[in-house]
Amino acid sequence: MLRITDARTGESVDPAPVRRGLTRVEAHVPGYDTGALRVLLVADLLVRALELGGTPVWGVLTGERQHAELRVAVAALGIRPLEDRRDIGPGLGEAQVIHVVQEGGSTPDGVRVAVAPVHSDVPDAAQVADPTALRLALLSPHRSTPMRLDAAVLSEAHDTLVRRRRAVAAWARQPSRPIPDEARTRLRTAWEDDLDVPAVLDVLTWVESAPGLPDGARFETYAYADRLLGLDLTRDLGTPA
């Protein structure tokens, strides 16, 4: 069962306390910058994790300014569409509201997920040549860890994506095999423990090199994990070897 840490209380809470009840995930950003992109990505991760658990989710954006720039970034980074907070009221059947906020930022009532700042040396991060590499770079550290984004970090994320996409495309040429129980359990344990993306990525590293795993099982495990990560890991399927 997914648990997240409420930044107000430090306690672990259930983001979906009512079975089949609607959870609203509200991303709060003061404007457009790299820190705001990280907040939006954490909100997207939470939406995806809740959906994988069968919870109806409603994603909402609360932005004070630069709405057009934020919308462009949402599309470029593969973030699920977010409704504008100015245009909505409470959701029908809404059982929980979770606010995803920048650390030290606004403090709305209710459960809060705090996201540490980004110190960026990239002038306009959303305009990089490979937005998915930016997504991976911003999600790789745990959200509670401040990070520095620079050209070297983006290059490393890009190279990781290229390698893993090539591997996934190669594995897809082999007969499909079920996701190993150990891999599925380790993935779910990781992302259900406060959205621990670094642990999810560690599982993928293990799957990539674990001896004895059929390539078809590696492929299915990566495709399954990508439902959470949103890294388009199957993009190169069908390309020449």
PDB file of C-alpha atoms in Angstrom:
ATOM      1  CA  MET A   1       0.000   0.000   0.000  1.00  0.00           C
ATOM      2  CA  LEU A   2       1.341   3.414  -0.972  1.00  0.00           C
ATOM      3  CA  ARG A   3       2.436   5.612   1.931  1.00  0.00           C
ATOM      4  CA  ILE A   4       3.760   9.163   1.737  1.00  0.00           C
ATOM      5  CA  THR A   5       5.266  11.478   4.333  1.00  0.00           C
ATOM      6  CA  ASP A   6       3.159  14.483   5.298  1.00  0.00           C
ATOM      7  CA  ALA A   7       5.610  17.405   5.469  1.00  0.00           C
ATOM      8  CA  ARG A   8       3.417  19.170   8.055  1.00  0.00           C
ATOM      9  CA  THR A   9       3.534  16.382  10.633  1.00  0.00           C
ATOM     10  CA  GLY A  10       6.386  14.121   9.522  1.00  0.00           C
ATOM     11  CA  GLU A  11       3.984  11.195   9.718  1.00  0.00           C
ATOM     12  CA  SER A  12       3.412   8.538   7.084  1.00  0.00           C
ATOM     13  CA  VAL A  13      -0.108   8.748   5.625  1.00  0.00           C
ATOM     14  CA  ASP A  14      -2.299   6.847   3.196  1.00  0.00           C
ATOM     15  CA  PRO A  15      -2.924   9.069   0.143  1.00  0.00           C
ATOM     16  CA  ALA A  16      -6.028   7.041  -0.694  1.00  0.00           C
ATOM     17  CA  PRO A  17      -7.825   6.526   2.654  1.00  0.00           C
ATOM     18  CA  VAL A  18     -11.210   5.638   1.125  1.00  0.00           C
ATOM     19  CA  ARG A  19     -11.464   2.708  -1.253  1.00  0.00           C
ATOM     20  CA  ARG A  20     -12.324   4.031  -4.736  1.00  0.00           C
ATOM     21  CA  GLY A  21     -12.595   7.531  -3.299  1.00  0.00           C
ATOM     22  CA  LEU A  22     -11.201  10.333  -5.447  1.00  0.00           C
ATOM     23  CA  THR A  23      -7.798  11.758  -4.492  1.00  0.00           C
ATOM     24  CA  ARG A  24      -6.972  15.264  -5.718  1.00  0.00           C
ATOM     25  CA  VAL A  25      -3.271  15.923  -6.269  1.00  0.00           C
ATOM     26  CA  GLU A  26      -2.688  19.671  -6.351  1.00  0.00           C
ATOM     27  CA  ALA A  27       0.684  21.013  -7.517  1.00  0.00           C
ATOM     28  CA  HIS A  28       1.515  24.466  -6.128  1.00  0.00           C
ATOM     29  CA  VAL A  29       4.126  26.524  -7.986  1.00  0.00           C
ATOM     30  CA  PRO A  30       4.706  30.282  -7.721  1.00  0.00           C
ATOM     31  CA  GLY A  31       5.857  30.526 -11.336  1.00  0.00           C
ATOM     32  CA  TYR A  32       8.021  28.953 -13.995  1.00  0.00           C
ATOM     33  CA  ASP A  33      11.501  27.795 -12.983  1.00  0.00           C
ATOM     34  CA  THR A  34      13.386  24.527 -12.619  1.00  0.00           C
ATOM     35  CA  GLY A  35      12.204  24.070  -9.039  1.00  0.00           C
ATOM     36  CA  ALA A  36       8.620  24.346 -10.254  1.00  0.00           C
ATOM     37  CA  LEU A  37       9.305  21.649 -12.858  1.00  0.00           C
ATOM     38  CA  ARG A  38      10.477  19.325 -10.096  1.00  0.00           C
ATOM     39  CA  VAL A  39       7.271  19.964  -8.142  1.00  0.00           C
ATOM     40  CA  LEU A  40       5.183  19.191 -11.225  1.00  0.00           C
ATOM     41  CA  LEU A  41       7.117  15.979 -11.836  1.00  0.00           C
ATOM     42  CA  VAL A  42       6.650  14.786  -8.243  1.00  0.00           C
ATOM     43  CA  ALA A  43       2.926  15.495  -8.554  1.00  0.00           C
ATOM     44  CA  ASP A  44       2.883  13.485 -11.787  1.00  0.00           C
ATOM     45  CA  LEU A  45       4.702  10.624 -10.079  1.00  0.00           C
ATOM     46  CA  LEU A  46       2.122  10.604  -7.289  1.00  0.00           C
ATOM     47  CA  VAL A  47      -0.746  10.600  -9.805  1.00  0.00           C
ATOM     48  CA  ARG A  48       0.793   7.648 -11.645  1.00  0.00           C
ATOM     49  CA  ALA A  49       1.426   5.685  -8.434  1.00  0.00           C
ATOM     50  CA  LEU A  50      -2.165   6.181  -7.270  1.00  0.00           C
ATOM     51  CA  GLU A  51      -3.508   5.133 -10.669  1.00  0.00           C
ATOM     52  CA  LEU A  52      -1.384   1.975 -10.591  1.00  0.00           C
ATOM     53  CA  GLY A  53      -3.024   1.185  -7.255  1.00  0.00           C
ATOM     54  CA  GLY A  54      -6.510   1.626  -8.712  1.00  0.00           C
ATOM     55  CA  THR A  55      -7.286   4.999  -7.091  1.00  0.00           C
ATOM     56  CA  PRO A  56      -9.219   7.616  -9.110  1.00  0.00           C
ATOM     57  CA  VAL A  57      -7.009  10.702  -9.298  1.00  0.00           C
ATOM     58  CA  TRP A  58      -7.575  14.318 -10.258  1.00  0.00           C
ATOM     59  CA  GLY A  59      -4.508  16.392 -11.064  1.00  0.00           C
ATOM     60  CA  VAL A  60      -4.694  20.143 -10.468  1.00  0.00           C
ATOM     61  CA  LEU A  61      -2.248  22.996 -11.068  1.00  0.00           C
ATOM     62  CA  THR A  62      -2.138  26.018  -8.795  1.00  0.00           C
ATOM     63  CA  GLY A  63       0.226  28.524 -10.387  1.00  0.00           C
ATOM     64  CA  GLU A  64       0.484  32.179  -9.466  1.00  0.00           C
ATOM     65  CA  ARG A  65       1.967  33.325 -12.790  1.00  0.00           C
ATOM     66  CA  GLN A  66       3.466  32.176 -16.117  1.00  0.00           C
ATOM     67  CA  HIS A  67       0.676  29.689 -16.741  1.00  0.00           C
ATOM     68  CA  ALA A  68       1.447  29.429 -20.460  1.00  0.00           C
ATOM     69  CA  GLU A  69       5.095  28.503 -19.798  1.00  0.00           C
ATOM     70  CA  LEU A  70       4.042  25.936 -17.206  1.00  0.00           C
ATOM     71  CA  ARG A  71       1.588  24.344 -19.646  1.00  0.00           C
ATOM     72  CA  VAL A  72       4.299  24.019 -22.281  1.00  0.00           C
ATOM     73  CA  ALA A  73       6.608  22.378 -19.744  1.00  0.00           C
ATOM     74  CA  VAL A  74       3.881  19.950 -18.649  1.00  0.00           C
ATOM     75  CA  ALA A  75       3.457  18.746 -22.223  1.00  0.00           C
ATOM     76  CA  ALA A  76       7.199  18.569 -22.952  1.00  0.00           C
ATOM     77  CA  LEU A  77       7.996  16.536 -19.821  1.00  0.00           C
ATOM     78  CA  GLY A  78       5.247  13.967 -20.313  1.00  0.00           C
ATOM     79  CA  ILE A  79       3.297  15.112 -17.262  1.00  0.00           C
ATOM     80  CA  ARG A  80      -0.344  14.082 -17.139  1.00  0.00           C
ATOM     81  CA  PRO A  81      -2.672  17.017 -17.959  1.00  0.00           C
ATOM     82  CA  LEU A  82      -3.455  19.207 -14.947  1.00  0.00           C
ATOM     83  CA  GLU A  83      -6.606  21.262 -14.565  1.00  0.00           C
ATOM     84  CA  ASP A  84      -6.361  24.916 -13.623  1.00  0.00           C
ATOM     85  CA  ARG A  85      -7.195  25.489  -9.959  1.00  0.00           C
ATOM     86  CA  ARG A  86      -8.959  28.769 -10.819  1.00  0.00           C
ATOM     87  CA  ASP A  87     -11.635  26.937 -12.789  1.00  0.00           C
ATOM     88  CA  ILE A  88     -12.686  24.210 -10.371  1.00  0.00           C
ATOM     89  CA  GLY A  89     -14.378  23.462  -7.087  1.00  0.00           C
ATOM     90  CA  PRO A  90     -14.287  20.304  -4.957  1.00  0.00           C
ATOM     91  CA  GLY A  91     -14.344  17.063  -6.927  1.00  0.00           C
ATOM     92  CA  LEU A  92     -17.360  14.736  -6.803  1.00  0.00           C
ATOM     93  CA  GLY A  93     -16.595  11.998  -4.292  1.00  0.00           C
ATOM     94  CA  GLU A  94     -13.337  13.654  -3.263  1.00  0.00           C
ATOM     95  CA  ALA A  95     -11.900  11.812  -0.260  1.00  0.00           C
ATOM     96  CA  GLN A  96      -8.405  13.252  -0.004  1.00  0.00           C
ATOM     97  CA  VAL A  97      -6.451  16.305  -1.130  1.00  0.00           C
ATOM     98  CA  ILE A  98      -2.663  16.156  -1.351  1.00  0.00           C
ATOM     99  CA  HIS A  99      -0.708  19.359  -1.909  1.00  0.00           C
ATOM    100  CA  VAL A 100       2.680  19.075  -3.618  1.00  0.00           C
ATOM    101  CA  VAL A 101       4.699  22.171  -2.731  1.00  0.00           C
ATOM    102  CA  GLN A 102       8.197  23.570  -2.882  1.00  0.00           C
ATOM    103  CA  GLU A 103      10.076  23.120   0.386  1.00  0.00           C
ATOM    104  CA  GLY A 104       9.601  26.260   2.459  1.00  0.00           C
ATOM    105  CA  GLY A 105       6.853  27.481   0.155  1.00  0.00           C
ATOM    106  CA  SER A 106       3.125  27.914   0.695  1.00  0.00           C
ATOM    107  CA  THR A 107       1.521  25.819   3.410  1.00  0.00           C
ATOM    108  CA  PRO A 108      -2.055  24.948   2.438  1.00  0.00           C
ATOM    109  CA  ASP A 109      -4.193  22.979   4.843  1.00  0.00           C
ATOM    110  CA  GLY A 110      -4.149  19.228   4.361  1.00  0.00           C
ATOM    111  CA  VAL A 111      -1.512  16.651   3.532  1.00  0.00           C
ATOM    112  CA  ARG A 112       1.616  18.240   2.028  1.00  0.00           C
ATOM    113  CA  VAL A 113       4.376  16.631  -0.008  1.00  0.00           C
ATOM    114  CA  ALA A 114       7.454  18.882   0.113  1.00  0.00           C
ATOM    115  CA  VAL A 115       9.944  19.006  -2.769  1.00  0.00           C
ATOM    116  CA  ALA A 116      13.525  20.187  -2.194  1.00  0.00           C
ATOM    117  CA  PRO A 117      14.953  22.993  -4.338  1.00  0.00           C
ATOM    118  CA  VAL A 118      16.911  22.728  -7.582  1.00  0.00           C
ATOM    119  CA  HIS A 119      20.027  24.823  -8.105  1.00  0.00           C
ATOM    120  CA  SER A 120      20.196  25.056 -11.878  1.00  0.00           C
ATOM    121  CA  ASP A 121      23.020  26.089 -14.169  1.00  0.00           C
ATOM    122  CA  VAL A 122      20.812  25.457 -17.212  1.00  0.00           C
ATOM    123  CA  PRO A 123      19.275  28.730 -18.491  1.00  0.00           C
ATOM    124  CA  ASP A 124      15.925  27.288 -19.618  1.00  0.00           C
ATOM    125  CA  ALA A 125      15.728  23.663 -18.574  1.00  0.00           C
ATOM    126  CA  ALA A 126      12.414  22.941 -20.328  1.00  0.00           C
ATOM    127  CA  GLN A 127      13.966  23.863 -23.679  1.00  0.00           C
ATOM    128  CA  VAL A 128      16.683  21.172 -23.585  1.00  0.00           C
ATOM    129  CA  ALA A 129      16.990  18.927 -26.628  1.00  0.00           C
ATOM    130  CA  ASP A 130      15.821  15.824 -24.734  1.00  0.00           C
ATOM    131  CA  PRO A 131      13.036  16.665 -22.249  1.00  0.00           C
ATOM    132  CA  THR A 132      12.880  13.040 -21.092  1.00  0.00           C
ATOM    133  CA  ALA A 133      16.505  13.287 -19.974  1.00  0.00           C
ATOM    134  CA  LEU A 134      15.505  16.333 -17.925  1.00  0.00           C
ATOM    135  CA  ARG A 135      12.631  14.313 -16.446  1.00  0.00           C
ATOM    136  CA  LEU A 136      15.043  11.542 -15.424  1.00  0.00           C
ATOM    137  CA  ALA A 137      17.584  14.014 -14.044  1.00  0.00           C
ATOM    138  CA  LEU A 138      15.003  15.784 -11.862  1.00  0.00           C
ATOM    139  CA  LEU A 139      13.405  12.551 -10.611  1.00  0.00           C
ATOM    140  CA  SER A 140      16.610  10.595  -9.883  1.00  0.00           C
ATOM    141  CA  PRO A 141      17.420  12.116  -6.461  1.00  0.00           C
ATOM    142  CA  HIS A 142      14.836  11.606  -3.736  1.00  0.00           C
ATOM    143  CA  ARG A 143      12.502  14.595  -3.717  1.00  0.00           C
ATOM    144  CA  SER A 144      13.677  15.540  -0.199  1.00  0.00           C
ATOM    145  CA  THR A 145      17.246  16.007  -1.448  1.00  0.00           C
ATOM    146  CA  PRO A 146      18.315  19.390  -2.866  1.00  0.00           C
ATOM    147  CA  MET A 147      19.978  18.951  -6.238  1.00  0.00           C
ATOM    148  CA  ARG A 148      22.149  20.790  -8.739  1.00  0.00           C
ATOM    149  CA  LEU A 149      21.200  20.603 -12.384  1.00  0.00           C
ATOM    150  CA  ASP A 150      23.949  21.272 -14.897  1.00  0.00           C
ATOM    151  CA  ALA A 151      25.094  20.094 -18.315  1.00  0.00           C
ATOM    152  CA  ALA A 152      26.949  17.095 -16.870  1.00  0.00           C
ATOM    153  CA  VAL A 153      23.857  15.856 -14.997  1.00  0.00           C
ATOM    154  CA  LEU A 154      21.723  16.195 -18.132  1.00  0.00           C
ATOM    155  CA  SER A 155      24.341  14.417 -20.242  1.00  0.00           C
ATOM    156  CA  GLU A 156      24.508  11.511 -17.804  1.00  0.00           C
ATOM    157  CA  ALA A 157      20.704  11.203 -17.794  1.00  0.00           C
ATOM    158  CA  HIS A 158      20.642  11.280 -21.606  1.00  0.00           C
ATOM    159  CA  ASP A 159      23.291   8.546 -21.850  1.00  0.00           C
ATOM    160  CA  THR A 160      21.401   6.402 -19.344  1.00  0.00           C
ATOM    161  CA  LEU A 161      18.201   6.709 -21.359  1.00  0.00           C
ATOM    162  CA  VAL A 162      19.954   5.846 -24.631  1.00  0.00           C
ATOM    163  CA  ARG A 163      21.521   2.737 -23.087  1.00  0.00           C
ATOM    164  CA  ARG A 164      18.326   1.530 -21.468  1.00  0.00           C
ATOM    165  CA  ARG A 165      16.152   2.178 -24.511  1.00  0.00           C
ATOM    166  CA  ARG A 166      18.561   0.179 -26.668  1.00  0.00           C
ATOM    167  CA  ALA A 167      18.513  -2.630 -24.126  1.00  0.00           C
ATOM    168  CA  VAL A 168      14.704  -2.633 -23.989  1.00  0.00           C
ATOM    169  CA  ALA A 169      14.498  -2.720 -27.804  1.00  0.00           C
ATOM    170  CA  ALA A 170      16.878  -5.694 -27.890  1.00  0.00           C
ATOM    171  CA  TRP A 171      15.024  -7.568 -25.145  1.00  0.00           C
ATOM    172  CA  ALA A 172      11.728  -7.038 -26.984  1.00  0.00           C
ATOM    173  CA  ARG A 173      13.014  -9.231 -29.852  1.00  0.00           C
ATOM    174  CA  GLN A 174      12.959 -12.236 -27.519  1.00  0.00           C
ATOM    175  CA  PRO A 175       9.847 -14.168 -26.388  1.00  0.00           C
ATOM    176  CA  SER A 176       7.912 -12.383 -23.664  1.00  0.00           C
ATOM    177  CA  ARG A 177       8.203 -13.742 -20.135  1.00  0.00           C
ATOM    178  CA  PRO A 178       6.322 -12.801 -16.945  1.00  0.00           C
ATOM    179  CA  ILE A 179       7.757 -10.175 -14.625  1.00  0.00           C
ATOM    180  CA  PRO A 180       9.700 -12.097 -11.948  1.00  0.00           C
ATOM    181  CA  ASP A 181       7.951 -12.014  -8.586  1.00  0.00           C
ATOM    182  CA  GLU A 182      11.083 -10.628  -6.915  1.00  0.00           C
ATOM    183  CA  ALA A 183      11.334  -7.774  -9.410  1.00  0.00           C
ATOM    184  CA  ARG A 184       7.651  -6.861  -9.103  1.00  0.00           C
ATOM    185  CA  THR A 185       7.811  -6.959  -5.305  1.00  0.00           C
ATOM    186  CA  ARG A 186      10.968  -4.831  -5.167  1.00  0.00           C
ATOM    187  CA  LEU A 187       9.490  -2.249  -7.528  1.00  0.00           C
ATOM    188  CA  ARG A 188       6.219  -1.954  -5.629  1.00  0.00           C
ATOM    189  CA  THR A 189       8.019  -1.843  -2.273  1.00  0.00           C
ATOM    190  CA  ALA A 190      10.206   0.985  -3.560  1.00  0.00           C
ATOM    191  CA  TRP A 191       7.561   3.278  -5.002  1.00  0.00           C
ATOM    192  CA  GLU A 192       5.030   2.562  -2.262  1.00  0.00           C
ATOM    193  CA  ASP A 193       7.630   3.655   0.311  1.00  0.00           C
ATOM    194  CA  ASP A 194       7.185   7.413  -0.009  1.00  0.00           C
ATOM    195  CA  LEU A 195       7.711   7.389  -3.816  1.00  0.00           C
ATOM    196  CA  ASP A 196      11.329   6.262  -3.538  1.00  0.00           C
ATOM    197  CA  VAL A 197      12.400   6.750  -7.158  1.00  0.00           C
ATOM    198  CA  PRO A 198      16.130   6.130  -6.502  1.00  0.00           C
ATOM    199  CA  ALA A 199      15.189   2.683  -5.173  1.00  0.00           C
ATOM    200  CA  VAL A 200      13.028   2.044  -8.267  1.00  0.00           C
ATOM    201  CA  LEU A 201      15.981   2.942 -10.500  1.00  0.00           C
ATOM    202  CA  ASP A 202      18.212   0.632  -8.459  1.00  0.00           C
ATOM    203  CA  VAL A 203      15.803  -2.230  -9.170  1.00  0.00           C
ATOM    204  CA  LEU A 204      16.057  -1.507 -12.896  1.00  0.00           C
ATOM    205  CA  THR A 205      19.851  -1.608 -12.646  1.00  0.00           C
ATOM    206  CA  TRP A 206      19.601  -4.992 -10.953  1.00  0.00           C
ATOM    207  CA  VAL A 207      17.165  -6.323 -13.577  1.00  0.00           C
ATOM    208  CA  GLU A 208      19.452  -5.139 -16.381  1.00  0.00           C
ATOM    209  CA  SER A 209      22.352  -7.298 -15.218  1.00  0.00           C
ATOM    210  CA  ALA A 210      20.877 -10.038 -12.997  1.00  0.00           C
ATOM    211  CA  PRO A 211      22.123 -13.450 -14.198  1.00  0.00           C
ATOM    212  CA  GLY A 212      19.542 -15.971 -15.294  1.00  0.00           C
ATOM    213  CA  LEU A 213      16.709 -13.553 -16.077  1.00  0.00           C
ATOM    214  CA  PRO A 214      15.198 -14.153 -19.543  1.00  0.00           C
ATOM    215  CA  ASP A 215      15.408 -11.074 -21.750  1.00  0.00           C
ATOM    216  CA  GLY A 216      11.638 -11.178 -22.218  1.00  0.00           C
ATOM    217  CA  ALA A 217      11.238 -10.821 -18.435  1.00  0.00           C
ATOM    218  CA  ARG A 218      13.652  -7.897 -18.394  1.00  0.00           C
ATOM    219  CA  PHE A 219      11.576  -6.200 -21.083  1.00  0.00           C
ATOM    220  CA  GLU A 220       8.270  -6.679 -19.249  1.00  0.00           C
ATOM    221  CA  THR A 221       9.771  -5.417 -15.980  1.00  0.00           C
ATOM    222  CA  TYR A 222      11.084  -2.239 -17.611  1.00  0.00           C
ATOM    223  CA  ALA A 223       7.770  -1.611 -19.389  1.00  0.00           C
ATOM    224  CA  TYR A 224       5.918  -2.066 -16.089  1.00  0.00           C
ATOM    225  CA  ALA A 225       8.222   0.301 -14.166  1.00  0.00           C
ATOM    226  CA  ASP A 226       7.886   2.892 -16.904  1.00  0.00           C
ATOM    227  CA  ARG A 227       4.183   3.213 -16.152  1.00  0.00           C
ATOM    228  CA  LEU A 228       5.376   5.014 -13.032  1.00  0.00           C
ATOM    229  CA  LEU A 229       8.542   6.679 -14.329  1.00  0.00           C
ATOM    230  CA  GLY A 230       7.154   7.983 -17.643  1.00  0.00           C
ATOM    231  CA  LEU A 231      10.560   7.788 -19.375  1.00  0.00           C
ATOM    232  CA  ASP A 232       9.326   6.291 -22.658  1.00  0.00           C
ATOM    233  CA  LEU A 233      11.712   3.369 -22.241  1.00  0.00           C
ATOM    234  CA  THR A 234      10.009   1.426 -25.056  1.00  0.00           C
ATOM    235  CA  ARG A 235      10.451   4.246 -27.573  1.00  0.00           C
ATOM    236  CA  ASP A 236      13.050   2.419 -29.691  1.00  0.00           C
ATOM    237  CA  LEU A 237      11.062  -0.766 -30.224  1.00  0.00           C
ATOM    238  CA  GLY A 238      11.290  -1.882 -33.837  1.00  0.00           C
ATOM    239  CA  THR A 239      14.450   0.075 -34.629  1.00  0.00           C
ATOM    240  CA  PRO A 240      17.296  -1.822 -36.360  1.00  0.00           C
ATOM    241  CA  ALA A 241      19.662  -3.630 -34.030  1.00  0.00           C
TER     242      ALA A 241
END
